[in-house]
Short mmCIF file of C-alpha atoms in Angstrom, two decimals:
data_model
loop_
_atom_site.label_atom_id
_atom_site.label_comp_id
_atom_site.label_asym_id
_atom_site.label_seq_id
_atom_site.Cartn_x
_atom_site.Cartn_y
_atom_site.Cartn_z
CA MET A 295 129.08 45.47 154.95
CA ALA A 296 127.91 43.88 151.72
CA GLU A 297 125.00 41.45 151.63
CA PRO A 298 126.16 37.81 151.90
CA ILE A 299 126.56 35.88 148.66
CA ARG A 300 125.53 32.23 148.34
CA VAL A 301 128.32 29.94 147.17
CA LEU A 302 127.75 26.25 146.46
CA VAL A 303 130.47 23.61 146.52
CA THR A 304 129.47 20.11 145.38
CA GLY A 305 131.44 17.03 146.34
CA ALA A 306 131.82 18.98 149.55
CA ALA A 307 132.89 16.00 151.68
CA GLY A 308 135.73 15.18 149.27
CA GLN A 309 139.41 16.01 149.47
CA ILE A 310 139.51 18.91 146.99
CA ALA A 311 136.70 20.63 148.90
CA TYR A 312 138.56 20.03 152.18
CA SER A 313 141.47 22.07 150.78
CA LEU A 314 139.14 24.66 149.20
CA LEU A 315 136.48 25.60 151.75
CA TYR A 316 138.76 27.37 154.22
CA SER A 317 140.12 29.71 151.51
CA ILE A 318 136.62 30.62 150.34
CA ALA A 319 135.29 31.15 153.87
CA LYS A 320 138.31 33.25 154.85
CA GLY A 321 137.80 35.74 152.00
CA ASP A 322 140.63 34.75 149.67
CA VAL A 323 138.30 34.32 146.69
CA PHE A 324 135.35 36.74 146.84
CA GLY A 325 137.03 39.49 148.84
CA LYS A 326 137.95 40.41 152.40
CA ASP A 327 134.71 42.34 152.97
CA GLN A 328 132.28 39.92 151.31
CA PRO A 329 130.21 37.82 153.76
CA ILE A 330 129.45 34.30 152.55
CA ILE A 331 126.77 31.67 152.94
CA LEU A 332 128.45 28.37 152.08
CA VAL A 333 126.20 25.63 150.72
CA LEU A 334 127.76 22.17 150.83
CA LEU A 335 126.19 19.50 148.62
CA ASP A 336 127.12 15.84 148.56
CA ILE A 337 125.50 12.43 148.16
CA THR A 338 123.48 11.05 151.07
CA PRO A 339 126.08 8.50 152.30
CA MET A 340 128.56 11.38 152.75
CA LEU A 341 126.32 13.48 155.04
CA PRO A 342 127.97 12.27 158.30
CA VAL A 343 131.39 13.28 156.90
CA LEU A 344 129.90 16.61 155.81
CA ASP A 345 128.78 17.23 159.40
CA GLY A 346 132.44 16.96 160.43
CA VAL A 347 133.42 19.51 157.77
CA VAL A 348 130.72 21.87 159.08
CA MET A 349 132.06 21.49 162.63
CA GLU A 350 135.56 22.37 161.45
CA LEU A 351 134.37 25.42 159.52
CA GLN A 352 132.54 26.60 162.64
CA ASP A 353 135.67 25.97 164.69
CA CYS A 354 137.73 28.20 162.37
CA ALA A 355 135.68 31.15 163.74
CA LEU A 356 135.78 33.00 160.42
CA PRO A 357 134.05 36.39 160.55
CA LEU A 358 132.93 36.38 156.89
CA LEU A 359 131.26 32.99 157.12
CA ARG A 360 127.64 33.80 158.00
CA GLU A 361 126.09 30.37 157.53
CA VAL A 362 127.02 26.83 156.43
CA ILE A 363 124.28 24.67 154.90
CA PRO A 364 125.08 20.97 154.42
CA THR A 365 122.60 19.12 152.19
CA ASP A 366 121.98 16.21 149.82
CA LYS A 367 119.00 17.93 148.13
CA VAL A 368 119.42 19.92 144.90
CA GLU A 369 116.49 22.23 145.69
CA VAL A 370 118.36 23.35 148.81
CA GLY A 371 121.82 23.26 147.24
CA PHE A 372 121.09 25.32 144.14
CA LYS A 373 118.69 27.90 145.57
CA ASP A 374 119.49 31.59 144.82
CA LEU A 375 123.15 30.93 144.08
CA ASP A 376 125.67 33.64 143.19
CA ALA A 377 128.44 31.11 142.50
CA ALA A 378 128.51 27.34 142.00
CA ILE A 379 131.70 25.30 142.12
CA LEU A 380 130.85 21.82 140.84
CA VAL A 381 133.63 19.60 142.15
CA GLY A 382 131.69 16.36 142.64
CA SER A 383 131.65 13.86 139.78
CA MET A 384 131.82 10.12 139.20
CA PRO A 385 135.52 9.20 139.36
CA ARG A 386 136.95 6.72 136.89
CA LYS A 387 137.23 3.29 138.45
CA GLU A 388 139.71 0.65 137.36
CA GLY A 389 138.67 -1.14 134.18
CA MET A 390 136.03 1.49 133.41
CA GLU A 391 135.59 2.49 129.77
CA ARG A 392 135.76 6.23 129.08
CA LYS A 393 132.27 6.19 127.59
CA ASP A 394 130.84 4.55 130.73
CA LEU A 395 132.43 7.34 132.75
CA LEU A 396 130.91 9.89 130.36
CA LYS A 397 127.48 8.30 130.65
CA ALA A 398 127.50 8.42 134.47
CA ASN A 399 128.64 12.05 134.46
CA VAL A 400 126.16 13.18 131.81
CA ALA A 401 123.40 12.05 134.19
CA ILE A 402 124.96 13.96 137.13
CA PHE A 403 125.59 17.21 135.23
CA LYS A 404 122.24 17.14 133.46
CA THR A 405 120.58 17.01 136.90
CA GLN A 406 122.79 19.81 138.22
CA GLY A 407 122.23 21.95 135.11
CA GLU A 408 118.46 21.52 135.49
CA ALA A 409 118.76 22.48 139.15
CA LEU A 410 120.72 25.63 138.22
CA GLU A 411 118.00 26.47 135.70
CA LYS A 412 115.21 25.98 138.22
CA TYR A 413 116.65 27.38 141.47
CA ALA A 414 119.78 29.53 140.95
CA LYS A 415 120.04 33.22 140.04
CA LYS A 416 120.37 33.82 136.28
CA THR A 417 123.58 35.72 137.05
CA VAL A 418 125.20 32.70 138.75
CA LYS A 419 128.83 32.01 137.81
CA VAL A 420 129.37 28.26 137.40
CA LEU A 421 132.78 26.58 137.53
CA VAL A 422 132.95 22.87 136.66
CA VAL A 423 135.87 20.96 138.15
CA GLY A 424 134.63 17.34 138.16
CA ASN A 425 136.06 15.35 135.24
CA PRO A 426 135.69 15.10 132.31
CA ALA A 427 135.35 18.80 133.17
CA ASN A 428 134.94 20.33 129.68
CA THR A 429 132.16 18.00 128.59
CA ASN A 430 130.48 17.99 132.02
CA CYS A 431 130.43 21.80 131.78
CA LEU A 432 128.89 21.68 128.30
CA ILE A 433 126.14 19.30 129.48
CA ALA A 434 125.38 21.47 132.53
CA SER A 435 125.13 24.60 130.35
CA LYS A 436 122.86 22.90 127.81
CA SER A 437 120.63 21.78 130.70
CA ALA A 438 120.29 25.39 131.92
CA PRO A 439 119.26 27.21 128.73
CA SER A 440 118.13 30.45 130.42
CA ILE A 441 121.53 31.00 132.09
CA PRO A 442 123.97 32.63 129.62
CA LYS A 443 126.56 30.21 128.22
CA GLU A 444 129.32 32.64 129.17
CA ASN A 445 128.44 32.16 132.85
CA PHE A 446 129.80 28.60 132.62
CA SER A 447 133.49 27.74 132.66
CA CYS A 448 135.60 24.72 133.48
CA LEU A 449 138.91 24.47 135.28
CA THR A 450 142.12 24.49 133.25
CA ARG A 451 143.79 26.92 135.66
CA LEU A 452 145.52 24.00 137.39
CA ASP A 453 147.18 23.09 134.06
CA HIS A 454 147.97 26.80 133.51
CA ASN A 455 149.61 27.02 136.95
CA ARG A 456 151.54 23.79 136.30
CA ALA A 457 152.85 25.18 133.00
CA ARG A 458 153.79 28.49 134.56
CA SER A 459 155.60 26.77 137.41
CA GLN A 460 157.53 24.36 135.14
CA VAL A 461 158.87 27.28 133.09
CA ALA A 462 159.76 29.24 136.25
CA ILE A 463 161.64 26.30 137.77
CA ARG A 464 163.49 25.71 134.50
CA VAL A 465 164.59 29.37 134.23
CA GLY A 466 165.23 29.74 137.97
CA VAL A 467 162.79 32.57 138.68
CA PRO A 468 159.68 32.88 140.93
CA SER A 469 156.45 31.69 139.27
CA ASP A 470 155.02 35.23 139.17
CA SER A 471 157.90 36.18 136.85
CA VAL A 472 156.24 34.01 134.18
CA LYS A 473 153.04 35.22 132.54
CA ASN A 474 150.83 34.51 129.54
CA VAL A 475 151.33 30.80 129.16
CA ILE A 476 148.27 29.22 127.52
CA ILE A 477 146.40 25.95 127.93
CA TRP A 478 144.46 25.14 124.77
CA GLY A 479 141.64 22.60 124.62
CA ASN A 480 140.62 19.78 126.89
CA HIS A 481 141.54 19.22 130.55
CA SER A 482 142.97 15.84 129.58
CA SER A 483 146.25 14.42 128.34
CA THR A 484 145.55 15.96 124.89
CA GLN A 485 145.64 19.55 126.25
CA TYR A 486 148.24 21.81 124.67
CA PRO A 487 150.37 23.89 127.06
CA ASP A 488 151.72 26.69 124.84
CA VAL A 489 154.66 28.97 125.71
CA HIS A 490 154.95 30.74 122.32
CA HIS A 491 153.41 33.95 123.72
CA ALA A 492 154.70 33.69 127.29
CA ILE A 493 156.80 36.48 128.82
CA VAL A 494 159.44 35.83 131.46
CA ASN A 495 160.97 38.45 133.73
CA ASN A 496 164.43 36.90 133.86
CA HIS A 497 166.10 38.64 136.82
CA GLY A 498 164.90 42.08 135.74
CA LYS A 499 164.99 41.54 131.98
CA GLU A 500 161.75 40.80 130.09
CA MET A 501 162.08 38.18 127.39
CA SER A 502 160.02 35.59 125.55
CA GLY A 503 159.45 32.20 127.13
CA PHE A 504 161.46 30.46 124.40
CA ASP A 505 164.43 32.84 124.84
CA ALA A 506 164.35 32.56 128.63
CA VAL A 507 164.22 28.76 128.64
CA ASN A 508 166.62 28.53 125.68
CA ASP A 509 165.79 24.87 125.03
CA GLU A 510 163.27 24.44 122.25
CA SER A 511 163.34 20.63 122.31
CA TRP A 512 162.34 20.65 126.02
CA LEU A 513 159.55 23.19 125.42
CA LYS A 514 158.16 21.13 122.53
CA GLY A 515 158.74 17.78 124.27
CA ASP A 516 159.15 16.99 127.96
CA PHE A 517 157.59 20.27 129.10
CA ILE A 518 154.34 19.47 127.27
CA THR A 519 154.14 15.86 128.44
CA THR A 520 154.99 16.84 132.04
CA VAL A 521 152.06 19.26 132.17
CA GLN A 522 149.71 16.91 130.29
CA GLN A 523 150.46 13.99 132.64
CA ARG A 524 151.02 15.84 135.89
CA GLY A 525 147.71 14.68 137.39
CA ALA A 526 148.62 11.04 136.78
CA ALA A 527 152.09 11.61 138.26
CA VAL A 528 150.57 13.04 141.46
CA ILE A 529 148.18 10.07 141.74
CA LYS A 530 151.08 7.66 141.26
CA ALA A 531 153.09 9.36 144.00
CA ARG A 532 150.35 10.19 146.53
CA LYS A 533 147.84 7.43 145.68
CA LEU A 534 145.33 10.32 145.69
CA SER A 535 144.52 12.91 143.05
CA SER A 536 145.69 16.55 143.19
CA ALA A 537 143.77 18.33 145.95
CA MET A 538 145.83 21.19 147.38
CA SER A 539 146.88 22.41 143.91
CA ALA A 540 143.38 21.90 142.47
CA ALA A 541 141.86 23.94 145.32
CA LYS A 542 144.41 26.73 144.75
CA ALA A 543 143.58 26.77 141.02
CA ILE A 544 139.83 26.95 141.77
CA CYS A 545 140.48 29.95 144.03
CA ASP A 546 142.60 31.63 141.34
CA HIS A 547 139.93 31.00 138.67
CA MET A 548 136.98 32.31 140.71
CA ARG A 549 138.90 35.29 142.11
CA ASP A 550 139.83 36.33 138.56
CA ILE A 551 136.18 36.08 137.48
CA TRP A 552 135.15 38.24 140.44
CA PHE A 553 137.93 40.83 140.32
CA GLY A 554 139.37 40.58 136.79
CA THR A 555 142.81 39.79 135.40
CA PRO A 556 145.79 42.18 135.74
CA ASP A 557 146.43 44.55 132.82
CA GLY A 558 148.29 42.87 129.98
CA GLU A 559 147.88 39.40 131.48
CA TRP A 560 145.65 36.54 130.48
CA VAL A 561 144.70 33.27 132.11
CA SER A 562 143.42 29.96 130.74
CA MET A 563 139.89 28.70 131.28
CA GLY A 564 137.54 26.33 129.52
CA ILE A 565 134.77 28.44 127.98
CA TYR A 566 132.02 28.10 125.39
CA SER A 567 133.48 28.18 121.91
CA THR A 568 131.54 30.30 119.45
CA GLY A 569 132.91 32.22 116.48
CA ASN A 570 136.52 32.46 117.68
CA SER A 571 139.49 33.50 115.53
CA TYR A 572 141.43 30.27 116.12
CA GLY A 573 139.36 27.86 114.04
CA VAL A 574 138.17 25.96 117.12
CA PRO A 575 134.83 24.24 116.38
CA ASP A 576 131.71 25.85 117.85
CA ASP A 577 129.65 24.32 120.65
CA LEU A 578 132.54 23.00 122.74
CA MET A 579 133.88 23.97 126.14
CA TYR A 580 137.47 24.60 125.07
CA SER A 581 140.30 26.21 127.02
CA PHE A 582 141.39 29.57 125.62
CA PRO A 583 143.51 32.48 126.85
CA VAL A 584 141.08 35.02 128.31
CA MET A 585 141.16 38.46 129.90
CA ILE A 586 138.44 39.27 132.43
CA LYS A 587 136.83 42.59 133.31
CA ASN A 588 133.55 43.31 135.13
CA LYS A 589 133.00 39.55 135.64
CA THR A 590 133.02 39.04 131.85
CA TRP A 591 135.70 37.14 129.96
CA LYS A 592 136.97 37.91 126.49
CA VAL A 593 139.12 35.58 124.40
CA VAL A 594 142.54 37.04 123.59
CA ASP A 595 142.33 37.25 119.82
CA GLY A 596 144.91 37.56 117.07
CA LEU A 597 147.78 35.56 118.58
CA SER A 598 149.92 34.01 115.86
CA ILE A 599 149.63 30.21 115.65
CA ASN A 600 152.41 28.21 113.98
CA ASP A 601 152.02 24.76 112.41
CA PHE A 602 153.26 22.97 115.54
CA SER A 603 150.62 24.71 117.69
CA ARG A 604 147.90 24.27 115.06
CA GLY A 605 148.34 20.49 115.09
CA LYS A 606 148.18 20.33 118.89
CA MET A 607 145.14 22.64 119.06
CA ASP A 608 143.28 20.60 116.44
CA GLY A 609 144.13 17.31 118.18
CA THR A 610 142.60 18.33 121.50
CA ALA A 611 139.57 19.84 119.69
CA ALA A 612 138.98 16.51 117.92
CA GLU A 613 138.90 14.72 121.29
CA LEU A 614 136.38 17.27 122.61
CA VAL A 615 134.14 16.90 119.55
CA GLU A 616 134.11 13.12 120.04
CA GLU A 617 133.38 13.49 123.78
CA ARG A 618 130.60 15.98 123.09
CA ASP A 619 128.96 13.81 120.42
CA THR A 620 129.07 10.74 122.68
CA ALA A 621 127.72 12.73 125.63
CA LEU A 622 124.88 14.20 123.55
CA THR A 623 123.69 10.73 122.56
CA PHE A 624 123.41 9.93 126.28
CA LEU A 625 121.69 13.26 126.90
CA GLY A 626 119.12 12.47 124.20
CA ALA A 627 118.55 9.01 125.65
#
């Protein structure tokens, strides 16, 4: 059997992690023959809860799970990591200004980036989930200069899955009959879910997303706002944020990094923007369509972008530039 890999999950006592850890430990993400050492990091007040999570993982009797290490110390949490899934972040509290939220999270992700730099393997693959995910990811990567920027990504797969599912429901086909939707930009309400290049297998016949849906005003209107505001809708209904669907998206994202994307298919992930063909400013973590092979992503280049899409892509980029510039002032301070 392979040597165990070390996988860190932060915010490990929280509800996303509770939906996530079983899938990782069971082999759904890193493979059915890959033993795992799970490292669970959370803040000190959450350690008693974390002990309960450890008990449950033990009680699952999972053959791939070689060891579970609960901790509140970064030097333990980040040591020799193969993969880091950074779920924990400061949540937005009522009446909190966005920049106050940014400031609190810059401090957290600077610390975690520095810990990656100091303790983790240089080959570590880092997925940032905690919001604001794109900017948190950028701060973590800037705080770990010796780890390649392309090893960092942030989660827009949940938005991608939401978009895919909305189209599938609308057409009346299973979700795996819809491929190549795109999420451009920020994991926020400015993101742009784009169906212009999507392909739908409509009961045996392949057609474009627009032809399959056959309702342009929905695709350019309610579809976009539904995906953009889905997280808020779940909170309103459940009084808790998306956990089951977020955990599934994390699994999808990490499994695709590990094993690659299917031929002819791309997925969306927030990655470091540098010299792309879409006019997206450099030095952002921006969600692009990517194909993955040998644990390395490549942006899908050369897709045609119409004026409608251009405006949406630029709008979400502008928000990310503003977030980045605000965050960098905090980083400097």
